[in-house]
Amino acid sequence: AEVMRRAAAAGADVLNDVSALSHDPHALAVAAESGLPVVLMHAQGDPKTMQDKPQYDDVLLDVFDYLAARIAVCVSAGIPKSRLVVDPGIGFGKLLHHNLAVMAKLSIYHGLGVPILLGASRKRTIGQLSNVPNAEDRVHGSIAAALAGIAQGVQIVRVHDVAETRQALSVWQAVTTGVA
């Protein structure tokens, strides 16, 4: 909460919380008071152990239900739904097959009624799929992941390589719409 408060005071445009405002009991109030948009990310488990053996009954629905519950908590705490964004949390408490399942069906999260943010840029999943161990060398895979998300209606992509992703998106949009 204190980091959020200071970030807002310093001019932050958005609060992005990997715990969906669940780790700090004061986070909801600070986020509500800030008036800023809030990204609620799904993550299973503690960051130190979340990749050890994540388990899901159905990763798509488990993530959906978690995010729906966090949206309800935020709205009850005074954060208008219009200020909320969800992030399914690629790589946060998810193994390769979990990440692929979420990425393949990102459009399900439109049912939450808020914008979707996809943060797959340079993630381990891309390295696993392309046999590229160094994150800095995952630009091409990151662009492919961003375009796959945009094709499913994701409104926000968090990327490291902005110019390259923007160029790919411009070409993709022109090719898919027939409009330059």
Tab-separated table of C-alpha atoms in Angstrom:
chain	number	residue	atom	x	y	z
A	1	ALA	CA	0.000	0.000	0.000
A	2	GLU	CA	2.804	2.398	0.827
A	3	VAL	CA	4.480	1.807	-2.548
A	4	MET	CA	1.130	2.442	-4.255
A	5	ARG	CA	0.595	5.620	-2.275
A	6	ARG	CA	4.063	6.926	-3.142
A	7	ALA	CA	3.748	5.918	-6.800
A	8	ALA	CA	0.423	7.734	-7.101
A	9	ALA	CA	1.887	10.828	-5.430
A	10	ALA	CA	4.842	10.715	-7.833
A	11	GLY	CA	2.540	10.724	-10.857
A	12	ALA	CA	1.974	7.059	-11.696
A	13	ASP	CA	-0.711	6.492	-14.322
A	14	VAL	CA	-1.763	3.017	-13.189
A	15	LEU	CA	-1.383	0.628	-10.265
A	16	ASN	CA	-0.321	-2.867	-11.314
A	17	ASP	CA	-0.507	-5.414	-8.520
A	18	VAL	CA	0.663	-8.996	-8.931
A	19	SER	CA	-1.490	-10.053	-5.972
A	20	ALA	CA	-4.689	-8.415	-7.259
A	21	LEU	CA	-4.603	-6.209	-4.129
A	22	SER	CA	-4.692	-9.223	-1.801
A	23	HIS	CA	-1.264	-9.215	-0.080
A	24	ASP	CA	-1.550	-5.949	1.835
A	25	PRO	CA	-4.714	-5.289	3.879
A	26	HIS	CA	-4.441	-1.554	3.125
A	27	ALA	CA	-3.984	-1.930	-0.648
A	28	LEU	CA	-7.694	-1.815	-1.495
A	29	ALA	CA	-8.243	1.455	0.352
A	30	VAL	CA	-5.141	3.078	-1.132
A	31	ALA	CA	-6.098	1.955	-4.635
A	32	ALA	CA	-9.637	3.277	-4.178
A	33	GLU	CA	-8.378	6.626	-2.870
A	34	SER	CA	-5.811	6.989	-5.663
A	35	GLY	CA	-8.401	7.292	-8.422
A	36	LEU	CA	-5.985	5.413	-10.711
A	37	PRO	CA	-6.751	2.440	-12.939
A	38	VAL	CA	-5.783	-0.851	-11.288
A	39	VAL	CA	-4.441	-3.994	-12.949
A	40	LEU	CA	-5.453	-7.122	-11.067
A	41	MET	CA	-3.139	-9.998	-11.893
A	42	HIS	CA	-3.674	-13.672	-11.178
A	43	ALA	CA	-0.824	-15.467	-9.466
A	44	GLN	CA	-1.014	-18.791	-7.695
A	45	GLY	CA	1.131	-19.149	-4.605
A	46	ASP	CA	4.039	-17.263	-3.140
A	47	PRO	CA	6.536	-15.779	-5.618
A	48	LYS	CA	9.343	-17.865	-4.065
A	49	THR	CA	7.550	-21.182	-4.564
A	50	MET	CA	4.823	-20.508	-7.137
A	51	GLN	CA	6.550	-22.493	-9.888
A	52	ASP	CA	7.243	-25.587	-7.761
A	53	LYS	CA	4.067	-27.563	-8.476
A	54	PRO	CA	1.143	-25.323	-9.415
A	55	GLN	CA	-2.154	-27.213	-9.535
A	56	TYR	CA	-5.451	-26.283	-11.169
A	57	ASP	CA	-8.744	-28.099	-11.672
A	58	ASP	CA	-9.171	-26.112	-14.899
A	59	VAL	CA	-6.649	-23.317	-15.307
A	60	LEU	CA	-8.926	-21.212	-17.532
A	61	LEU	CA	-11.856	-21.335	-15.144
A	62	ASP	CA	-9.786	-21.178	-11.964
A	63	VAL	CA	-8.087	-17.980	-13.186
A	64	PHE	CA	-11.451	-16.593	-14.366
A	65	ASP	CA	-13.114	-17.293	-11.015
A	66	TYR	CA	-10.222	-15.777	-9.073
A	67	LEU	CA	-10.257	-12.606	-11.156
A	68	ALA	CA	-14.061	-12.356	-10.931
A	69	ALA	CA	-13.826	-12.615	-7.150
A	70	ARG	CA	-11.101	-9.958	-6.990
A	71	ILE	CA	-13.157	-7.630	-9.199
A	72	ALA	CA	-16.099	-8.037	-6.798
A	73	VAL	CA	-13.862	-7.289	-3.793
A	74	CYS	CA	-12.487	-4.179	-5.496
A	75	VAL	CA	-15.925	-2.884	-6.428
A	76	SER	CA	-17.095	-3.461	-2.839
A	77	ALA	CA	-14.059	-1.489	-1.636
A	78	GLY	CA	-15.050	1.511	-3.759
A	79	ILE	CA	-12.981	0.962	-6.898
A	80	PRO	CA	-15.312	1.397	-9.880
A	81	LYS	CA	-15.272	-1.496	-12.323
A	82	SER	CA	-14.478	1.047	-15.031
A	83	ARG	CA	-11.020	1.503	-13.431
A	84	LEU	CA	-10.171	-2.216	-13.367
A	85	VAL	CA	-8.070	-4.267	-15.782
A	86	VAL	CA	-7.312	-7.992	-15.474
A	87	ASP	CA	-4.088	-9.841	-16.241
A	88	PRO	CA	-4.254	-13.669	-16.282
A	89	GLY	CA	-0.653	-13.757	-15.030
A	90	ILE	CA	1.347	-15.644	-17.635
A	91	GLY	CA	4.248	-17.294	-15.814
A	92	PHE	CA	2.974	-16.589	-12.302
A	93	GLY	CA	2.229	-19.951	-10.702
A	94	LYS	CA	1.718	-21.598	-14.074
A	95	LEU	CA	3.685	-24.232	-15.940
A	96	LEU	CA	4.082	-24.283	-19.712
A	97	HIS	CA	0.858	-26.207	-20.324
A	98	HIS	CA	-1.077	-23.836	-18.035
A	99	ASN	CA	0.308	-20.784	-19.852
A	100	LEU	CA	-0.545	-22.272	-23.242
A	101	ALA	CA	-4.094	-23.083	-22.147
A	102	VAL	CA	-4.600	-19.508	-20.938
A	103	MET	CA	-3.015	-17.978	-24.045
A	104	ALA	CA	-5.066	-20.167	-26.384
A	105	LYS	CA	-8.348	-19.031	-24.826
A	106	LEU	CA	-7.660	-15.482	-23.627
A	107	SER	CA	-10.983	-14.349	-25.046
A	108	ILE	CA	-12.810	-16.071	-22.161
A	109	TYR	CA	-11.647	-13.260	-19.889
A	110	HIS	CA	-13.739	-10.738	-21.821
A	111	GLY	CA	-16.604	-12.259	-19.833
A	112	LEU	CA	-15.268	-10.410	-16.794
A	113	GLY	CA	-16.407	-7.121	-18.342
A	114	VAL	CA	-13.102	-5.268	-17.961
A	115	PRO	CA	-10.088	-4.790	-20.254
A	116	ILE	CA	-7.500	-7.559	-20.447
A	117	LEU	CA	-3.759	-6.988	-20.131
A	118	LEU	CA	-1.393	-9.624	-21.484
A	119	GLY	CA	2.139	-9.638	-20.109
A	120	ALA	CA	3.888	-12.444	-21.974
A	121	SER	CA	6.894	-10.482	-23.215
A	122	ARG	CA	10.181	-12.377	-22.861
A	123	LYS	CA	8.618	-14.894	-20.464
A	124	ARG	CA	10.095	-18.331	-19.812
A	125	THR	CA	7.201	-19.883	-21.749
A	126	ILE	CA	8.500	-18.238	-24.918
A	127	GLY	CA	11.968	-19.550	-24.195
A	128	GLN	CA	10.610	-23.051	-23.611
A	129	LEU	CA	8.641	-23.014	-26.861
A	130	SER	CA	11.510	-21.664	-28.948
A	131	ASN	CA	14.520	-23.129	-27.130
A	132	VAL	CA	15.835	-19.631	-26.393
A	133	PRO	CA	17.275	-19.507	-22.865
A	134	ASN	CA	18.159	-15.784	-22.738
A	135	ALA	CA	15.199	-13.486	-22.146
A	136	GLU	CA	16.767	-10.706	-24.234
A	137	ASP	CA	16.726	-13.006	-27.259
A	138	ARG	CA	12.960	-13.663	-27.081
A	139	VAL	CA	11.832	-10.591	-29.033
A	140	HIS	CA	10.317	-12.511	-31.952
A	141	GLY	CA	8.431	-14.915	-29.715
A	142	SER	CA	7.241	-12.019	-27.572
A	143	ILE	CA	5.829	-10.273	-30.635
A	144	ALA	CA	4.069	-13.477	-31.688
A	145	ALA	CA	2.528	-13.802	-28.226
A	146	ALA	CA	1.372	-10.170	-28.260
A	147	LEU	CA	-0.241	-10.559	-31.695
A	148	ALA	CA	-1.931	-13.802	-30.608
A	149	GLY	CA	-3.414	-11.958	-27.648
A	150	ILE	CA	-4.498	-8.971	-29.729
A	151	ALA	CA	-6.153	-11.359	-32.176
A	152	GLN	CA	-8.319	-12.479	-29.247
A	153	GLY	CA	-9.217	-8.920	-28.329
A	154	VAL	CA	-6.696	-8.194	-25.590
A	155	GLN	CA	-6.729	-4.431	-25.132
A	156	ILE	CA	-3.318	-3.966	-23.475
A	157	VAL	CA	-0.023	-5.739	-24.039
A	158	ARG	CA	2.907	-5.223	-21.705
A	159	VAL	CA	6.072	-5.506	-23.772
A	160	HIS	CA	9.773	-4.858	-23.466
A	161	ASP	CA	10.346	-4.189	-27.158
A	162	VAL	CA	7.875	-1.408	-27.874
A	163	ALA	CA	9.068	-0.257	-31.313
A	164	GLU	CA	9.302	-3.796	-32.677
A	165	THR	CA	5.891	-4.762	-31.303
A	166	ARG	CA	4.318	-1.552	-32.607
A	167	GLN	CA	5.737	-2.215	-36.084
A	168	ALA	CA	4.455	-5.802	-36.077
A	169	LEU	CA	1.043	-4.655	-34.838
A	170	SER	CA	0.783	-1.974	-37.537
A	171	VAL	CA	1.524	-4.501	-40.273
A	172	TRP	CA	-0.765	-7.127	-38.713
A	173	GLN	CA	-3.648	-4.653	-38.424
A	174	ALA	CA	-3.235	-3.470	-42.024
A	175	VAL	CA	-3.087	-7.031	-43.345
A	176	THR	CA	-6.068	-8.268	-41.318
A	177	THR	CA	-8.278	-5.228	-42.031
A	178	GLY	CA	-7.106	-4.350	-45.540
A	179	VAL	CA	-6.655	-0.748	-44.410
A	180	ALA	CA	-3.296	1.007	-44.296
